[in-house]
């Protein structure tokens, strides 16, 4: 009787692990689609509305930088790699491997994949409110505002209603500056 229990347990364990072996590697086409997905989060409005939003966001950004030109290491130290993105559905683990954003002490940022820079912009992090305002240098891209949840080497960005990003959340992991090469 004990032998049959062990046999059944072994068979179930083998079947369970065999069913979970259906993983496939991330292809370059999927990686490019991920970068396009992130860009799509930034430009899902019509161009007239984007211009208006950018104008308002730029005046807010300039006001904040003039009145409180504080730079915070909690944001700018090292490079942040995207680990997960939730926009109606959760991204697969490893789907954003190598996709990064790098905040600079001069209130600019760059983003890209591996050694390739795909874009840049300006930002402001308001420490007391935990808000991150980002304005891409590309005039076709809408501004973004995030509530920042920091936990050492991990950061979660939760979209706000201001620019209709409230359905989006991202988890980023701190990587050394050499990560971009």
XYZ file of C-alpha atoms in Angstrom, residues 43-180:
138
model
C 1.061 58.353 -26.621
C -2.495 57.068 -26.413
C -4.116 60.504 -26.882
C -4.813 62.598 -29.974
C -2.114 65.098 -30.966
C -4.093 68.233 -30.027
C -4.739 66.905 -26.553
C -1.085 65.871 -26.187
C 0.096 69.387 -27.091
C -2.201 70.885 -24.463
C -1.113 68.357 -21.828
C 2.566 68.937 -22.636
C 2.171 72.700 -22.334
C 0.528 72.371 -18.921
C 3.028 69.766 -17.751
C 6.006 71.871 -18.890
C 4.756 74.872 -16.919
C 4.307 72.650 -13.834
C 7.758 71.119 -14.324
C 9.449 74.507 -14.761
C 7.655 75.882 -11.687
C 8.731 72.915 -9.551
C 12.326 73.065 -10.756
C 12.490 76.810 -10.096
C 10.985 76.634 -6.586
C 12.411 73.327 -5.380
C 15.466 72.273 -7.413
C 16.131 69.218 -5.233
C 17.583 66.095 -6.774
C 17.077 62.828 -4.871
C 19.409 59.836 -4.943
C 16.435 57.573 -4.292
C 15.477 58.145 -7.963
C 18.697 59.103 -9.732
C 21.186 56.612 -8.292
C 21.996 53.872 -10.797
C 19.746 52.640 -13.622
C 16.235 51.218 -13.233
C 15.332 48.066 -15.194
C 11.675 47.297 -15.882
C 10.688 44.007 -14.276
C 6.913 43.996 -14.746
C 4.349 46.248 -16.418
C 0.627 45.978 -15.718
C -1.682 47.703 -18.189
C -4.846 45.649 -18.118
C -2.761 42.480 -18.075
C 0.444 41.501 -16.331
C 3.566 41.202 -18.446
C 5.403 37.878 -18.453
C 8.449 37.438 -16.264
C 11.570 38.440 -18.202
C 9.537 40.153 -20.922
C 11.234 43.492 -20.195
C 14.747 42.160 -19.596
C 17.284 44.800 -20.591
C 14.706 47.619 -20.866
C 15.788 50.495 -18.603
C 15.322 54.115 -17.588
C 18.122 56.285 -16.191
C 17.265 59.411 -14.167
C 20.075 62.009 -14.067
C 20.865 64.583 -11.327
C 20.216 67.415 -13.834
C 16.492 66.447 -13.998
C 16.780 64.646 -17.337
C 16.271 60.979 -18.107
C 17.084 58.509 -20.856
C 15.423 55.201 -21.626
C 16.201 52.286 -23.891
C 17.162 48.653 -24.196
C 20.619 47.307 -23.419
C 23.150 49.766 -24.953
C 20.581 51.480 -27.203
C 19.027 54.777 -26.082
C 15.464 55.016 -27.437
C 14.540 58.417 -26.007
C 14.997 61.047 -23.332
C 13.136 63.742 -21.464
C 12.887 65.858 -18.339
C 11.482 64.920 -14.935
C 10.752 66.159 -11.441
C 10.400 64.022 -8.339
C 8.388 65.655 -5.552
C 9.649 63.853 -2.455
C 6.901 64.895 0.000
C 4.083 63.760 -2.296
C 6.002 60.868 -3.836
C 5.102 62.080 -7.342
C 7.209 61.726 -10.451
C 6.382 63.981 -13.424
C 7.971 62.930 -16.730
C 7.917 64.830 -20.034
C 9.473 63.124 -23.052
C 11.528 65.192 -25.514
C 9.404 63.775 -28.354
C 6.478 66.211 -28.856
C 4.206 63.316 -29.932
C 4.515 61.675 -26.508
C 2.147 62.707 -23.732
C 3.466 63.605 -20.274
C 3.213 61.071 -17.468
C 2.742 61.376 -13.730
C 3.389 58.523 -11.317
C 3.029 57.887 -7.616
C 6.341 56.375 -6.528
C 6.545 53.514 -4.027
C 10.192 52.977 -3.142
C 11.687 50.043 -1.274
C 15.466 50.264 -1.569
C 16.420 48.511 -4.783
C 12.838 48.210 -6.041
C 10.481 50.941 -7.193
C 6.827 50.693 -8.172
C 5.313 53.405 -10.358
C 1.539 53.744 -10.112
C -0.076 55.909 -12.778
C -2.203 58.867 -11.713
C -5.428 60.206 -13.189
C -3.736 63.476 -14.238
C -2.668 62.152 -17.659
C -4.910 59.051 -17.636
C -2.226 56.586 -16.605
C -4.145 55.368 -13.547
C -4.609 51.893 -15.052
C -0.846 51.336 -15.332
C 1.638 50.054 -12.768
C 5.292 49.168 -13.237
C 7.890 47.513 -11.071
C 11.498 48.543 -11.645
C 14.679 47.083 -10.150
C 17.820 49.121 -9.465
C 20.810 48.035 -11.551
C 24.393 49.364 -11.592
C 25.208 52.102 -14.129
C 27.263 49.555 -16.104
C 23.981 47.698 -16.842
C 23.394 49.900 -19.920
